[in-house]
Amino acid sequence: MIAERKDDHVRFAAEQQRHLGGYNQFDEVSFVHHALAGIDRSDASLATRFGGMEWKVPLYINAMTGGSVRTGAINRDLAIAARETGVPIATGSMSAYFADEAVADTFSVLRHENPDGFIMANINANASVEKARRAVDLLQADALQIHLNVIQETVMPEGDRSFSSWGPQIEKIADGVDVPVIVKEVGFGLSRETVSALREMGVRVVDVAGRGGTDFARIENDRRKHADYSYLNGWGQSAPACLLDSQDAGIPVLASGGVRNPLDVVRGLALGAAAVGVSGGFLRTVLDGGPSALINQITTWLDQVEALMTALGARTPSDLSRCDVLVHGDLRTFCADRGIDTHRLATRSRSYDTAHKTVGGTA
Ligand code: FNR
């Protein structure tokens, strides 16, 4: 049953990628162009530090799969790409492993193929501390993701219907495992209120995983006979909205959901993300062209992220959060309604210019 669901998710998510419209809310974020902001490429570095962790690059392959023969093979290909490019990688939910240890290999292949990489295990918020530890042990994981997916469970025919234990359980897991805990959504976004609550629970890092890419309301509707909940397709907040909402929330934030290209990565970093994750887009690449296609794509993206940082005058990913950013369209309305100061965002480099004698950049 679980194995079948995992195969369904991959099939429907890949199908969705082929029909995604070009536009999403990352398009409502642009940079003020400062023609003299550029620095030397040799001065730009992709390394990012947050929540006690250090990653060589601010890009990662986010949680997807495992639990069936087919998804184990996909994890193998993703792990090879992660190993060859140095990007961190997460497994999909390990509930299939808790239900049947025979599928352990479909998850542990991530470590087997990538012995020195940064690997994140992934569990649901109902899991016991003991299961959380087993998940970390199986992968010798460097961090543990816990996913929040209330809308997905609601639409999923066989999904959970009780959610009140999630908060207390997250607190216990965060206290009970030896690796950093990252709490993420699955494509509906995290509000500032949720992010603040998670910080209070002892969570080290959050991943907003917003709307705009893979839509799990749609995927679960596709799995229902009558798509009864199709009015929920498109639910939630985008990653740019979540990042703006959670500025200064006092906890490192990762961005994912709807990231399509290197400019979206740079936009996410400029809105305060410590790193940016991709699931559906990379799944499509690996299904179409195998690990070598994904290695090419990630290598190109990293090269271009560094090129864009250089043009924008950012020596490090976190320097991008000093660049002047314009917010347009519905995202601007979201900012107005949530009390987010877009004028400050559009002029924030000024406080650095005088000190550093650059124009709009951060050098
Ligand atoms: C996912 N995602 C996911 N997330 C999670 O925490 N546990 C999981 O098991 C899964 N499973 C899963 C399967 C497939 C096939 C996809 C494409 C995605 C959600 C994922 O990590 C991410 O939050 C969303 O997909 C949004 O990012 P993209 O796809 O728009 O880049």
Tab-separated table of C-alpha atoms and ligand atoms in Angstrom:
chain	number	residue	atom	x	y	z
A	1	MET	CA	0.000	0.000	0.000
A	2	ILE	CA	2.717	2.496	0.983
A	3	ALA	CA	4.959	1.365	-1.889
A	4	GLU	CA	2.112	1.916	-4.327
A	5	ARG	CA	1.505	5.415	-2.907
A	6	LYS	CA	5.190	6.286	-3.329
A	7	ASP	CA	5.075	5.226	-6.980
A	8	ASP	CA	1.856	7.249	-7.467
A	9	HIS	CA	3.486	10.353	-5.986
A	10	VAL	CA	6.435	10.131	-8.348
A	11	ARG	CA	4.205	9.506	-11.346
A	12	PHE	CA	1.792	12.351	-10.632
A	13	ALA	CA	4.544	14.782	-9.541
A	14	ALA	CA	6.493	14.137	-12.747
A	15	GLU	CA	3.317	14.595	-14.781
A	16	GLN	CA	2.634	17.870	-12.964
A	17	GLN	CA	6.109	19.163	-13.838
A	18	ARG	CA	5.330	18.713	-17.513
A	19	HIS	CA	2.238	20.889	-17.211
A	20	LEU	CA	3.452	23.604	-14.856
A	21	GLY	CA	2.716	27.084	-16.150
A	22	GLY	CA	5.806	29.248	-16.600
A	23	TYR	CA	4.742	31.830	-14.022
A	24	ASN	CA	4.912	31.634	-10.255
A	25	GLN	CA	5.416	34.087	-7.412
A	26	PHE	CA	9.220	34.130	-7.770
A	27	ASP	CA	8.388	36.271	-10.838
A	28	GLU	CA	7.001	38.904	-8.470
A	29	VAL	CA	10.482	39.487	-7.026
A	30	SER	CA	13.058	41.510	-8.961
A	31	PHE	CA	16.340	43.230	-8.166
A	32	VAL	CA	16.984	46.957	-8.462
A	33	HIS	CA	19.730	47.034	-11.069
A	34	HIS	CA	22.858	48.854	-9.857
A	35	ALA	CA	25.316	48.932	-12.767
A	36	LEU	CA	28.355	49.461	-10.561
A	37	ALA	CA	27.578	46.849	-7.929
A	38	GLY	CA	29.612	44.033	-9.516
A	39	ILE	CA	32.556	42.368	-7.797
A	40	ASP	CA	35.200	39.912	-9.046
A	41	ARG	CA	34.075	36.329	-9.578
A	42	SER	CA	37.076	35.151	-7.575
A	43	ASP	CA	35.692	37.015	-4.550
A	44	ALA	CA	32.348	35.195	-4.575
A	45	SER	CA	31.891	32.018	-2.533
A	46	LEU	CA	28.871	29.723	-2.453
A	47	ALA	CA	29.449	28.410	1.073
A	48	THR	CA	26.597	28.957	3.534
A	49	ARG	CA	26.478	28.604	7.329
A	50	PHE	CA	23.300	28.362	9.378
A	51	GLY	CA	21.930	26.580	12.438
A	52	GLY	CA	25.351	25.189	13.340
A	53	MET	CA	25.755	23.612	9.896
A	54	GLU	CA	28.081	24.484	7.050
A	55	TRP	CA	27.219	23.632	3.440
A	56	LYS	CA	29.598	24.146	0.516
A	57	VAL	CA	26.701	25.282	-1.658
A	58	PRO	CA	23.358	27.011	-0.982
A	59	LEU	CA	21.358	24.461	-3.039
A	60	TYR	CA	19.992	21.028	-2.085
A	61	ILE	CA	17.909	18.175	-3.412
A	62	ASN	CA	14.823	18.224	-1.228
A	63	ALA	CA	12.773	15.347	0.159
A	64	MET	CA	11.060	13.064	-2.296
A	65	THR	CA	11.068	9.366	-2.160
A	66	GLY	CA	11.976	5.792	-1.156
A	67	GLY	CA	9.876	2.816	-0.054
A	68	SER	CA	9.437	0.866	-3.322
A	69	VAL	CA	11.735	-0.766	-5.863
A	70	ARG	CA	11.188	2.031	-8.375
A	71	THR	CA	11.691	4.864	-5.893
A	72	GLY	CA	14.807	3.152	-4.521
A	73	ALA	CA	16.287	3.323	-8.026
A	74	ILE	CA	15.363	7.018	-8.215
A	75	ASN	CA	17.039	7.633	-4.839
A	76	ARG	CA	20.148	5.948	-6.177
A	77	ASP	CA	20.271	8.307	-9.170
A	78	LEU	CA	19.611	11.362	-6.985
A	79	ALA	CA	22.370	10.245	-4.583
A	80	ILE	CA	24.881	9.909	-7.417
A	81	ALA	CA	24.060	13.448	-8.578
A	82	ALA	CA	24.393	14.746	-4.997
A	83	ARG	CA	27.760	13.023	-4.604
A	84	GLU	CA	29.140	14.366	-7.881
A	85	THR	CA	27.996	17.958	-7.297
A	86	GLY	CA	28.388	18.216	-3.513
A	87	VAL	CA	24.791	19.286	-2.870
A	88	PRO	CA	23.053	18.094	0.302
A	89	ILE	CA	20.160	15.687	-0.235
A	90	ALA	CA	17.084	14.517	1.677
A	91	THR	CA	15.258	11.225	1.492
A	92	GLY	CA	11.472	11.042	1.253
A	93	SER	CA	9.323	10.145	4.249
A	94	MET	CA	10.655	7.038	5.954
A	95	SER	CA	7.248	5.786	7.146
A	96	ALA	CA	7.528	2.916	4.639
A	97	TYR	CA	10.700	1.777	6.454
A	98	PHE	CA	8.958	1.872	9.839
A	99	ALA	CA	6.157	-0.279	8.377
A	100	ASP	CA	8.505	-2.783	6.701
A	101	GLU	CA	12.258	-2.969	7.256
A	102	ALA	CA	12.637	-4.881	3.976
A	103	VAL	CA	12.577	-1.544	2.138
A	104	ALA	CA	15.508	-0.126	4.171
A	105	ASP	CA	17.816	-0.257	1.130
A	106	THR	CA	15.570	2.060	-0.878
A	107	PHE	CA	16.467	4.777	1.655
A	108	SER	CA	19.986	3.808	2.781
A	109	VAL	CA	21.099	3.838	-0.871
A	110	LEU	CA	21.463	7.583	-0.300
A	111	ARG	CA	24.329	6.958	2.128
A	112	HIS	CA	25.663	3.963	0.252
A	113	GLU	CA	26.182	5.998	-2.938
A	114	ASN	CA	27.267	9.162	-1.157
A	115	PRO	CA	29.309	8.163	1.915
A	116	ASP	CA	30.676	11.642	2.653
A	117	GLY	CA	27.683	13.762	1.631
A	118	PHE	CA	25.304	15.794	3.782
A	119	ILE	CA	22.178	13.654	4.083
A	120	MET	CA	18.838	14.433	5.696
A	121	ALA	CA	16.403	11.776	6.901
A	122	ASN	CA	12.687	12.602	6.674
A	123	ILE	CA	9.816	11.593	8.952
A	124	ASN	CA	6.286	12.743	9.713
A	125	ALA	CA	5.346	14.744	12.789
A	126	ASN	CA	3.571	11.758	14.368
A	127	ALA	CA	6.721	9.671	14.576
A	128	SER	CA	8.009	8.618	17.996
A	129	VAL	CA	11.449	9.691	19.218
A	130	GLU	CA	12.540	6.072	18.809
A	131	LYS	CA	11.532	6.080	15.119
A	132	ALA	CA	13.234	9.434	14.611
A	133	ARG	CA	16.459	7.926	15.968
A	134	ARG	CA	16.082	4.827	13.773
A	135	ALA	CA	15.673	7.025	10.696
A	136	VAL	CA	18.811	8.990	11.540
A	137	ASP	CA	20.762	5.800	12.299
A	138	LEU	CA	19.787	4.058	9.057
A	139	LEU	CA	21.167	6.892	6.934
A	140	GLN	CA	23.825	8.073	9.388
A	141	ALA	CA	21.981	11.293	8.682
A	142	ASP	CA	23.506	14.709	9.294
A	143	ALA	CA	20.102	16.301	9.953
A	144	LEU	CA	16.490	15.213	10.352
A	145	GLN	CA	13.609	16.733	8.411
A	146	ILE	CA	10.095	16.527	9.855
A	147	HIS	CA	7.379	17.278	7.336
A	148	LEU	CA	4.100	19.082	8.026
A	149	ASN	CA	1.474	18.141	5.450
A	150	VAL	CA	-1.987	18.745	6.893
A	151	ILE	CA	-3.567	19.605	3.527
A	152	GLN	CA	-2.000	16.593	1.819
A	153	GLU	CA	-3.242	14.246	4.579
A	154	THR	CA	-6.711	15.796	4.339
A	155	VAL	CA	-7.008	15.152	0.618
A	156	MET	CA	-5.179	11.771	0.733
A	157	PRO	CA	-7.859	9.049	0.746
A	158	GLU	CA	-5.965	7.024	3.379
A	159	GLY	CA	-4.496	10.112	5.108
A	160	ASP	CA	-4.302	11.097	8.797
A	161	ARG	CA	-7.250	12.938	10.280
A	162	SER	CA	-5.727	13.936	13.653
A	163	PHE	CA	-3.150	16.691	13.869
A	164	SER	CA	-3.171	18.010	17.424
A	165	SER	CA	-0.244	15.863	18.552
A	166	TRP	CA	2.175	17.263	15.971
A	167	GLY	CA	3.444	20.218	18.041
A	168	PRO	CA	4.162	18.268	21.249
A	169	GLN	CA	5.704	15.427	19.214
A	170	ILE	CA	8.033	17.791	17.317
A	171	GLU	CA	9.198	19.203	20.637
A	172	LYS	CA	10.027	15.691	21.892
A	173	ILE	CA	11.869	14.739	18.696
A	174	ALA	CA	13.867	17.987	18.628
A	175	ASP	CA	14.940	17.219	22.184
A	176	GLY	CA	15.512	13.511	21.598
A	177	VAL	CA	17.783	13.280	18.539
A	178	ASP	CA	21.460	14.205	18.249
A	179	VAL	CA	21.265	15.930	14.859
A	180	PRO	CA	19.701	19.293	13.918
A	181	VAL	CA	15.960	19.124	13.269
A	182	ILE	CA	14.597	20.930	10.204
A	183	VAL	CA	10.810	21.234	9.985
A	184	LYS	CA	9.409	21.633	6.489
A	185	GLU	CA	6.109	21.878	4.654
A	186	VAL	CA	5.514	19.858	1.494
A	187	GLY	CA	4.449	22.668	-0.848
A	188	PHE	CA	1.900	24.772	1.052
A	189	GLY	CA	4.283	27.116	2.898
A	190	LEU	CA	4.977	28.038	6.541
A	191	SER	CA	3.492	31.214	8.013
A	192	ARG	CA	5.402	33.475	10.387
A	193	GLU	CA	3.181	32.259	13.229
A	194	THR	CA	4.092	28.634	12.465
A	195	VAL	CA	7.786	29.477	12.166
A	196	SER	CA	7.757	31.259	15.546
A	197	ALA	CA	5.967	28.322	17.180
A	198	LEU	CA	8.538	25.891	15.726
A	199	ARG	CA	11.393	28.034	17.034
A	200	GLU	CA	9.836	27.856	20.513
A	201	MET	CA	9.657	24.043	20.190
A	202	GLY	CA	13.435	23.821	19.828
A	203	VAL	CA	13.487	23.288	16.055
A	204	ARG	CA	16.873	24.390	14.650
A	205	VAL	CA	15.905	25.338	11.074
A	206	VAL	CA	12.688	25.616	9.030
A	207	ASP	CA	12.113	25.020	5.307
A	208	VAL	CA	9.102	26.969	4.026
A	209	ALA	CA	8.401	24.588	1.083
A	210	GLY	CA	5.839	26.898	-0.472
A	211	ARG	CA	3.240	26.819	-3.212
A	212	GLY	CA	4.124	27.287	-6.879
A	213	GLY	CA	5.781	24.002	-7.842
A	214	THR	CA	4.675	20.519	-6.796
A	215	ASP	CA	1.088	20.677	-5.533
A	216	PHE	CA	0.206	17.792	-3.209
A	217	ALA	CA	-3.463	18.759	-3.086
A	218	ARG	CA	-3.546	18.099	-6.811
A	219	ILE	CA	-1.505	14.887	-6.514
A	220	GLU	CA	-3.830	13.439	-3.857
A	221	ASN	CA	-6.866	14.564	-5.864
A	222	ASP	CA	-5.399	12.675	-8.821
A	223	ARG	CA	-5.274	9.595	-6.572
A	224	ARG	CA	-8.971	9.919	-5.593
A	225	LYS	CA	-11.716	8.481	-7.782
A	226	HIS	CA	-13.625	11.746	-8.036
A	227	ALA	CA	-10.985	14.401	-7.238
A	228	ASP	CA	-13.435	15.499	-4.513
A	229	TYR	CA	-11.132	18.157	-3.079
A	230	SER	CA	-10.033	19.742	-6.354
A	231	TYR	CA	-11.007	23.183	-5.007
A	232	LEU	CA	-7.966	22.922	-2.695
A	233	ASN	CA	-5.523	22.772	-5.613
A	234	GLY	CA	-3.267	25.835	-5.319
A	235	TRP	CA	-3.734	26.190	-1.536
A	236	GLY	CA	-1.087	27.933	0.566
A	237	GLN	CA	1.620	30.590	0.388
A	238	SER	CA	4.537	30.735	-2.045
A	239	ALA	CA	8.146	30.478	-0.910
A	240	PRO	CA	8.794	34.218	-1.568
A	241	ALA	CA	5.707	35.121	0.520
A	242	CYS	CA	6.839	32.845	3.364
A	243	LEU	CA	10.381	34.219	3.318
A	244	LEU	CA	9.123	37.806	3.479
A	245	ASP	CA	6.683	36.826	6.241
A	246	SER	CA	9.407	35.211	8.358
A	247	GLN	CA	12.126	37.830	8.055
A	248	ASP	CA	13.761	38.317	11.469
A	249	ALA	CA	11.813	35.375	12.911
A	250	GLY	CA	14.925	34.419	14.858
A	251	ILE	CA	15.536	31.045	13.186
A	252	PRO	CA	17.364	30.117	9.957
A	253	VAL	CA	14.976	29.622	7.053
A	254	LEU	CA	15.436	27.458	3.949
A	255	ALA	CA	13.449	28.126	0.785
A	256	SER	CA	11.839	25.567	-1.484
A	257	GLY	CA	8.710	25.115	-3.547
A	258	GLY	CA	8.517	26.211	-7.168
A	259	VAL	CA	12.233	26.948	-7.679
A	260	ARG	CA	12.730	26.809	-11.467
A	261	ASN	CA	16.166	28.255	-12.274
A	262	PRO	CA	19.308	29.900	-10.842
A	263	LEU	CA	17.590	33.294	-10.632
A	264	ASP	CA	14.917	31.800	-8.345
A	265	VAL	CA	17.735	30.456	-6.151
A	266	VAL	CA	19.253	33.925	-5.941
A	267	ARG	CA	15.832	35.492	-5.292
A	268	GLY	CA	15.281	33.055	-2.428
A	269	LEU	CA	18.678	33.847	-0.923
A	270	ALA	CA	18.012	37.594	-1.297
A	271	LEU	CA	14.744	37.175	0.618
A	272	GLY	CA	16.726	35.688	3.502
A	273	ALA	CA	16.960	31.960	2.807
A	274	ALA	CA	20.158	30.278	3.985
A	275	ALA	CA	19.855	27.763	1.120
A	276	VAL	CA	17.332	26.808	-1.552
A	277	GLY	CA	15.873	23.351	-2.263
A	278	VAL	CA	14.390	21.724	-5.342
A	279	SER	CA	12.300	18.562	-5.613
A	280	GLY	CA	9.924	18.304	-8.573
A	281	GLY	CA	12.203	20.020	-11.099
A	282	PHE	CA	15.146	17.746	-10.279
A	283	LEU	CA	12.875	14.681	-10.286
A	284	ARG	CA	11.855	15.476	-13.822
A	285	THR	CA	15.469	15.849	-14.913
A	286	VAL	CA	16.576	12.574	-13.365
A	287	LEU	CA	13.594	10.649	-14.779
A	288	ASP	CA	14.215	12.055	-18.255
A	289	GLY	CA	17.998	11.909	-18.394
A	290	GLY	CA	19.366	9.911	-15.450
A	291	PRO	CA	22.049	11.056	-13.019
A	292	SER	CA	24.270	12.607	-15.714
A	293	ALA	CA	21.496	15.022	-16.753
A	294	LEU	CA	20.982	16.071	-13.143
A	295	ILE	CA	24.720	16.469	-12.584
A	296	ASN	CA	24.834	18.791	-15.622
A	297	GLN	CA	21.846	20.774	-14.424
A	298	ILE	CA	23.117	21.261	-10.877
A	299	THR	CA	26.630	22.131	-12.070
A	300	THR	CA	25.195	24.758	-14.431
A	301	TRP	CA	22.933	26.168	-11.729
A	302	LEU	CA	25.772	26.503	-9.226
A	303	ASP	CA	27.952	28.202	-11.819
A	304	GLN	CA	25.172	30.642	-12.677
A	305	VAL	CA	24.222	31.340	-9.046
A	306	GLU	CA	27.848	32.383	-8.468
A	307	ALA	CA	27.758	34.497	-11.648
A	308	LEU	CA	24.600	36.286	-10.483
A	309	MET	CA	26.060	36.861	-7.014
A	310	THR	CA	29.089	38.456	-8.699
A	311	ALA	CA	26.903	40.798	-10.790
A	312	LEU	CA	24.873	41.738	-7.717
A	313	GLY	CA	27.974	42.412	-5.607
A	314	ALA	CA	27.419	39.568	-3.132
A	315	ARG	CA	30.504	37.760	-1.853
A	316	THR	CA	28.428	35.207	0.025
A	317	PRO	CA	24.847	33.937	-0.228
A	318	SER	CA	23.943	35.882	2.914
A	319	ASP	CA	25.281	39.107	1.317
A	320	LEU	CA	22.382	38.823	-1.139
A	321	SER	CA	20.026	39.728	1.684
A	322	ARG	CA	21.422	43.272	1.506
A	323	CYS	CA	20.553	43.736	-2.178
A	324	ASP	CA	17.645	46.018	-3.088
A	325	VAL	CA	14.600	43.962	-4.000
A	326	LEU	CA	11.322	45.027	-5.587
A	327	VAL	CA	8.098	43.176	-4.850
A	328	HIS	CA	5.270	43.210	-7.401
A	329	GLY	CA	1.723	41.979	-8.004
A	330	ASP	CA	-0.101	39.746	-5.513
A	331	LEU	CA	3.070	39.384	-3.465
A	332	ARG	CA	2.973	43.125	-2.847
A	333	THR	CA	-0.629	42.843	-1.634
A	334	PHE	CA	0.449	39.994	0.671
A	335	CYS	CA	3.197	42.257	2.077
A	336	ALA	CA	0.750	45.121	2.662
A	337	ASP	CA	-1.735	42.833	4.425
A	338	ARG	CA	0.944	41.209	6.586
A	339	GLY	CA	2.631	44.536	7.482
A	340	ILE	CA	5.875	43.848	5.569
A	341	ASP	CA	7.814	47.001	4.657
A	342	THR	CA	8.544	46.836	0.903
A	343	HIS	CA	10.153	50.299	0.877
A	344	ARG	CA	12.844	49.070	3.262
A	345	LEU	CA	13.460	46.039	1.007
A	346	ALA	CA	13.850	48.250	-2.070
A	347	THR	CA	16.386	50.580	-0.439
A	348	ARG	CA	18.202	48.413	2.090
A	349	SER	CA	21.620	48.547	0.337
A	350	ARG	CA	21.899	52.251	1.211
A	351	SER	CA	22.850	51.518	4.779
A	352	TYR	CA	25.864	49.547	3.477
A	353	ASP	CA	26.951	51.839	0.595
A	354	THR	CA	28.394	54.620	2.693
A	355	ALA	CA	30.458	52.267	4.765
A	356	HIS	CA	31.760	50.221	1.831
A	357	LYS	CA	31.887	52.774	-1.020
A	358	THR	CA	30.047	50.560	-3.497
A	359	VAL	CA	26.866	51.340	-5.393
A	360	GLY	CA	24.016	49.040	-4.434
A	361	GLY	CA	26.284	46.039	-3.922
A	362	THR	CA	27.540	44.635	-0.685
A	363	ALA	CA	31.293	44.359	-1.196
B	1	FNR	C1	7.790	15.313	-2.246
B	1	FNR	N1	7.867	16.068	-1.067
B	1	FNR	C2	8.039	15.409	0.138
B	1	FNR	N2	8.364	16.110	1.257
B	1	FNR	C3	8.590	15.484	2.425
B	1	FNR	O1	8.952	16.144	3.390
B	1	FNR	N3	8.475	14.127	2.518
B	1	FNR	C4	8.143	13.367	1.439
B	1	FNR	O2	8.054	12.141	1.526
B	1	FNR	C5	7.922	14.015	0.201
B	1	FNR	N4	7.580	13.298	-0.918
B	1	FNR	C6	7.620	13.914	-2.157
B	1	FNR	C7	7.515	13.139	-3.304
B	1	FNR	C8	7.635	13.738	-4.550
B	1	FNR	C9	7.568	12.876	-5.764
B	1	FNR	C10	7.839	15.138	-4.637
B	1	FNR	C11	7.985	15.802	-5.982
B	1	FNR	C12	7.897	15.899	-3.503
B	1	FNR	C13	7.757	17.543	-1.073
B	1	FNR	C14	9.049	18.230	-1.425
B	1	FNR	O3	10.064	17.987	-0.487
B	1	FNR	C15	8.838	19.748	-1.574
B	1	FNR	O4	8.526	20.311	-0.319
B	1	FNR	C16	7.738	20.104	-2.553
B	1	FNR	O5	7.748	19.200	-3.624
B	1	FNR	C17	7.887	21.501	-3.114
B	1	FNR	O6	9.085	21.648	-3.856
B	1	FNR	P1	9.136	21.601	-5.468
B	1	FNR	O7	8.771	20.232	-5.887
B	1	FNR	O8	8.158	22.623	-5.962
B	1	FNR	O9	10.563	21.929	-5.801
